[in-house]
Coordinates of C-alpha atoms in Angstrom, one line a residue:
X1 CA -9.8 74.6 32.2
X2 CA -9.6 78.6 31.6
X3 CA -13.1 79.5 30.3
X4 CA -13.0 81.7 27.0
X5 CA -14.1 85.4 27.8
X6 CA -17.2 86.4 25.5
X7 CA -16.8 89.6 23.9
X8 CA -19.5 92.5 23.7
X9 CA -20.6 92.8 20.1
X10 CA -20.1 96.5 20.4
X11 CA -16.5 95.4 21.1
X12 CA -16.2 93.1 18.4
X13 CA -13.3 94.3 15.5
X14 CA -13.8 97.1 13.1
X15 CA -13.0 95.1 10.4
X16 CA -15.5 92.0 11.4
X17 CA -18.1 94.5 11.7
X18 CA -17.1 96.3 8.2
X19 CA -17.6 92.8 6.5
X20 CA -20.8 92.4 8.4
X21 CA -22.2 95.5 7.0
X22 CA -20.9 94.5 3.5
X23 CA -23.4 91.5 3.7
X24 CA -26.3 93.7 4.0
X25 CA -27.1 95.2 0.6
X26 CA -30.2 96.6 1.9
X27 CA -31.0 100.3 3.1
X28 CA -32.9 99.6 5.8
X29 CA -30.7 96.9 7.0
X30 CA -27.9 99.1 7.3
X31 CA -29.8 102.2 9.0
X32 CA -30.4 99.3 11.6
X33 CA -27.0 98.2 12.3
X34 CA -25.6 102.2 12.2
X35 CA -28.4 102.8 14.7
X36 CA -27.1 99.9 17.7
X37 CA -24.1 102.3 18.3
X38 CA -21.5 104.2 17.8
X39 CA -18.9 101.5 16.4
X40 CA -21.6 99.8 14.5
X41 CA -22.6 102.9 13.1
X42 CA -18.8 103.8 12.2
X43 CA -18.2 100.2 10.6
X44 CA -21.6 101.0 8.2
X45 CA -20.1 104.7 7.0
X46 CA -16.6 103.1 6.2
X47 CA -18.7 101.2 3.0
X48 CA -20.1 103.1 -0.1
X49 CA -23.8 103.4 -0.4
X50 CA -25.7 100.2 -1.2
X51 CA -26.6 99.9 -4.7
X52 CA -30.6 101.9 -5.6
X53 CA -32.9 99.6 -6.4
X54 CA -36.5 100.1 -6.8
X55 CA -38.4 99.6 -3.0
X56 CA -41.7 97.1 -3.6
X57 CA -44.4 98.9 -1.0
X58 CA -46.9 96.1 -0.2
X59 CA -49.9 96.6 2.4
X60 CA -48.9 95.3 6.0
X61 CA -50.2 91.7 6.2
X62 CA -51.6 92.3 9.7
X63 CA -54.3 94.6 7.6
X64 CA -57.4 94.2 6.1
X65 CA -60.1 95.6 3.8
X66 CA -61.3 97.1 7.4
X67 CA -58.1 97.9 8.6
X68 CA -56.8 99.1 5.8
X69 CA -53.0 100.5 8.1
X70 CA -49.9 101.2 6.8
X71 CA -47.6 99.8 4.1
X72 CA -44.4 97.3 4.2
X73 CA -41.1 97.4 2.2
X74 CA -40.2 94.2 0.5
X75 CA -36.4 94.3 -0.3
X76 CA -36.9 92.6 -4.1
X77 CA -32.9 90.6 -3.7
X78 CA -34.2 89.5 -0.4
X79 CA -35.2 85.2 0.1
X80 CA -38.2 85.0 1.9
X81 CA -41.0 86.6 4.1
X82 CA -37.6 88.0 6.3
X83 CA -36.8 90.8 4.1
X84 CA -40.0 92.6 4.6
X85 CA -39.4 95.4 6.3
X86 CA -42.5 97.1 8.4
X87 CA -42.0 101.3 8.0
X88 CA -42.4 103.6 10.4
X89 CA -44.9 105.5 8.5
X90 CA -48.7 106.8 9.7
X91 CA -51.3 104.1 9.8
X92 CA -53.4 105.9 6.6
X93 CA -51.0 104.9 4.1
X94 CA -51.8 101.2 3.3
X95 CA -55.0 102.5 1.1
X96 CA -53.1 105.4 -0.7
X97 CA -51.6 105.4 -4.3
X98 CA -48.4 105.9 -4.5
X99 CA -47.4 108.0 -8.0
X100 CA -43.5 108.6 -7.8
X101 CA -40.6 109.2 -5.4
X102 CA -38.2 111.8 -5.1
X103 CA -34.0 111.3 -2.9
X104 CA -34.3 112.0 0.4
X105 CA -36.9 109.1 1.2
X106 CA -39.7 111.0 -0.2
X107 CA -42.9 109.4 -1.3
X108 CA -45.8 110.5 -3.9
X109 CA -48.9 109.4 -2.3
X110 CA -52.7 110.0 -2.7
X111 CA -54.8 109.3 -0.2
X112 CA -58.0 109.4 -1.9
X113 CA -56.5 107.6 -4.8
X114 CA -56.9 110.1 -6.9
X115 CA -56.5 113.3 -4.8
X116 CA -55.6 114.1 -1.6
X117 CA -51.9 114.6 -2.9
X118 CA -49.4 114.2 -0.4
X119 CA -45.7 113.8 0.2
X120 CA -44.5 111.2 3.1
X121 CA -40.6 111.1 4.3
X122 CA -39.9 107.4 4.6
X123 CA -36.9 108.0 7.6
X124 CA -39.1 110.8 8.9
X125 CA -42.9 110.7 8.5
X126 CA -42.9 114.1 7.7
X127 CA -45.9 115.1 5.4
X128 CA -46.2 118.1 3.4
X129 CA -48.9 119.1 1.0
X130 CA -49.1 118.6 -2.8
X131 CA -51.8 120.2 -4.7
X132 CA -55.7 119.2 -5.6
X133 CA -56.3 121.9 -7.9
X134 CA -55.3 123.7 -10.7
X135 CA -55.6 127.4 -12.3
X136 CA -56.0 127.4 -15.6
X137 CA -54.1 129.6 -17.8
X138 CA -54.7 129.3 -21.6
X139 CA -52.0 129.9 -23.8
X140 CA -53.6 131.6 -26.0
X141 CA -55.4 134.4 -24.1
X142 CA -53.3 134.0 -21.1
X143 CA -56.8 134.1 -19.1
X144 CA -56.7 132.3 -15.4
X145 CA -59.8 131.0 -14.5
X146 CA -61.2 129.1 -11.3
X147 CA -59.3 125.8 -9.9
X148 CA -60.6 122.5 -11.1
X149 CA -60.0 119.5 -9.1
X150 CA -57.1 117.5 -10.4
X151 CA -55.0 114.5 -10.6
X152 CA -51.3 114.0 -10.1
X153 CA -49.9 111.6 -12.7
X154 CA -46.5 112.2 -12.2
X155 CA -44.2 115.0 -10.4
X156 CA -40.9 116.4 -9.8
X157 CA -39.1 119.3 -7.7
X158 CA -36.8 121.6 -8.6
X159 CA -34.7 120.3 -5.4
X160 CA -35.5 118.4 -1.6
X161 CA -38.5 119.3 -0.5
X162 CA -39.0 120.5 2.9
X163 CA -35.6 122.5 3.2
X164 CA -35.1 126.3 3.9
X165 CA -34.7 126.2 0.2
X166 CA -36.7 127.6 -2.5
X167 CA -38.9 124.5 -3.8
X168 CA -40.8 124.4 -6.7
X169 CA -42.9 121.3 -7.9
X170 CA -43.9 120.3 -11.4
X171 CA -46.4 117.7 -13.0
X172 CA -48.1 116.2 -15.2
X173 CA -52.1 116.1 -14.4
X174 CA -55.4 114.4 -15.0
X175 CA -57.9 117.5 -14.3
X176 CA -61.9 118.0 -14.5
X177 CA -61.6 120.5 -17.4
X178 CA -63.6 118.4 -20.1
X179 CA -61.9 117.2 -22.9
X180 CA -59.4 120.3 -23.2
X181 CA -57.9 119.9 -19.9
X182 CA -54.8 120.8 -18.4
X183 CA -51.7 118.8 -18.9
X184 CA -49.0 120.3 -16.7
X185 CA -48.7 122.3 -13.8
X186 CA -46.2 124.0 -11.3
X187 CA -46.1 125.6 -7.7
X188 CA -44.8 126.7 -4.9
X189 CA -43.3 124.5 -2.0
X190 CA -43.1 127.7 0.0
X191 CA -46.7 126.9 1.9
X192 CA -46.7 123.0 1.8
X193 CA -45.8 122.4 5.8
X194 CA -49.2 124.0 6.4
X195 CA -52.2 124.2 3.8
X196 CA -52.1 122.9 -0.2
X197 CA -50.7 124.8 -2.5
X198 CA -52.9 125.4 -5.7
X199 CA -51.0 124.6 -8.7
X200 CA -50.9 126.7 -12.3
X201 CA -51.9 124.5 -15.3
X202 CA -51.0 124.9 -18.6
X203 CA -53.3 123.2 -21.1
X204 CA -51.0 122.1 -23.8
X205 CA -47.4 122.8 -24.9
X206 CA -47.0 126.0 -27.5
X207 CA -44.4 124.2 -29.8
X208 CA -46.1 120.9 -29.8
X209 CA -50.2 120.7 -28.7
X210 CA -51.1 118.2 -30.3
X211 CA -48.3 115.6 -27.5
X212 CA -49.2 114.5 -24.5
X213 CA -46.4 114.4 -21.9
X214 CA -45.7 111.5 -20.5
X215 CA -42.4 112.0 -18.0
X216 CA -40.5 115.1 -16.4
X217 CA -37.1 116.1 -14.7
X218 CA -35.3 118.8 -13.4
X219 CA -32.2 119.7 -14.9
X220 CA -29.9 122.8 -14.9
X221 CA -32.5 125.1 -13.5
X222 CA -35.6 124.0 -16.0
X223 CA -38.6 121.3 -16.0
X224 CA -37.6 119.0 -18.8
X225 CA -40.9 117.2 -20.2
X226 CA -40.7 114.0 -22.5
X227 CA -43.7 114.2 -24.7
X228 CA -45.0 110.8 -26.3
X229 CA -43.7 112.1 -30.1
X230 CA -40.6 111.6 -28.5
X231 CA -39.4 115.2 -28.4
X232 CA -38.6 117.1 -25.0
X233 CA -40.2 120.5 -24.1
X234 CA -38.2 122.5 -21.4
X235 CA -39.8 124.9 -18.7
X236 CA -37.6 127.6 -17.4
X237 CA -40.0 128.1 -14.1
X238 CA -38.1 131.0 -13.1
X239 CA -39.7 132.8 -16.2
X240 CA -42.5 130.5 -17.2
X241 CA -40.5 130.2 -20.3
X242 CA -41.5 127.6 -23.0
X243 CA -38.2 126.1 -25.4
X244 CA -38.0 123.1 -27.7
X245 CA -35.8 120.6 -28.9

């Protein structure tokens, strides 16, 4: 009897390996196959992308109240306790709050909760720094007084953050200024690798103060901000310009 010669998985077909990455919908799944060599990476960049679905972040189960360590990824189409992913992220994540995401694998975290703003690559773990306070600047007067601590509700960047590129952030904030405080702010990327920038707030729109904004974009070269009446005001960041519509 001739005995069958087992094959190498890295020798195994291109198009057996092709349909092999077609059964794994997930992201991560497929960074892991492209990663066992070159052939299995090859087979994984002959498919389109996997569909984007939201990423469930859930604390590691091997944490606790005391040990509060980093998060896991639960893949939501996934069957059971196997399509929990464990991330290669720091171990001071599992107690954050995460507000948002942006392409590229970036995170919205904040350490403290509510401050402590950062911004943690998912493929990466590079961190850079989001703001804690605010200037004030009232529309009125156009006066800029001293930084209040404040809260990032939600944020956005005028493109990928941590690029040679010029970066700029914008949100929407929870501040300390009383009950007039500041509802949006922008800033710089340029410094984020090393301290925290300090944003520039705006209390209210001009067109519309009496909204509060509730969600923002970037789009052709503006800050686009949904207000809850339903009506969008734009931010041309390049000029601090204030339009309408």
């Amino acid at each position: 009897m001739v005995e069958s010669a087992l094959r190498p998985w890295k020798d195994l077909p291109s198009d057996l390996l092709t349909e092999i990455a077609r059964h794994l919908p997930c992201l991560v799944g497929r960074l892991g196959m492209s990663r066992t060599c070159h052939d299995w990476w090859f087979a994984v960049q002959r498919l389109s992308p996997p569909r984007q679905l939201p990423w469930l972040l859930l604390p590691d189960p091997t944490t606790s109240p005391v040990n509060t360590g980093r998060v896991s990824f639960y893949y939501v189409l996934g069957k059971g306790n196997k399509d929990t992913h464990s991330l290669r992220i720091g171990e001071d994540t599992g107690n954050a709050c995460f507000f948002g995401s942006y392409d590229g694998g970036w995170l919205l975290l904040a350490h403290g909760q509510t401050d402590r703003h950062m911004l943690l690559n998912l493929h990466t773990d590079r961190r850079l720094f989001l703001p804690d306070r605010v200037y004030y600047v009232s529309p009125e007067v156009g006066a800029v007084l001293t930084p209040v601590s404040t809260t990032i509700l939600v944020a956005t960047f005028s493109s990928p953050p941590g690029q040679n590129t010029q970066c700029f952030g914008a949100a929407i904030i929870d501040s300390t200024w009383g009950v007039c405080r500041p509802q949006l702010a922008f800033w710089s990327m340029e410094v984020a690798d090393d301290r925290r920038p300090v944003a520039m707030g705006f209390m209210k729109s001009l067109y519309e103060p009496w909204s509060r904004p509730e969600d923002v974009i970037y789009h052709k070269g503006a800050f686009h901000f949904l207000t809850d009446a339903e009506h969008v005001v734009v931010y041309d960041i390049f000029k601090i310009q204030e339009v309408f519509f």
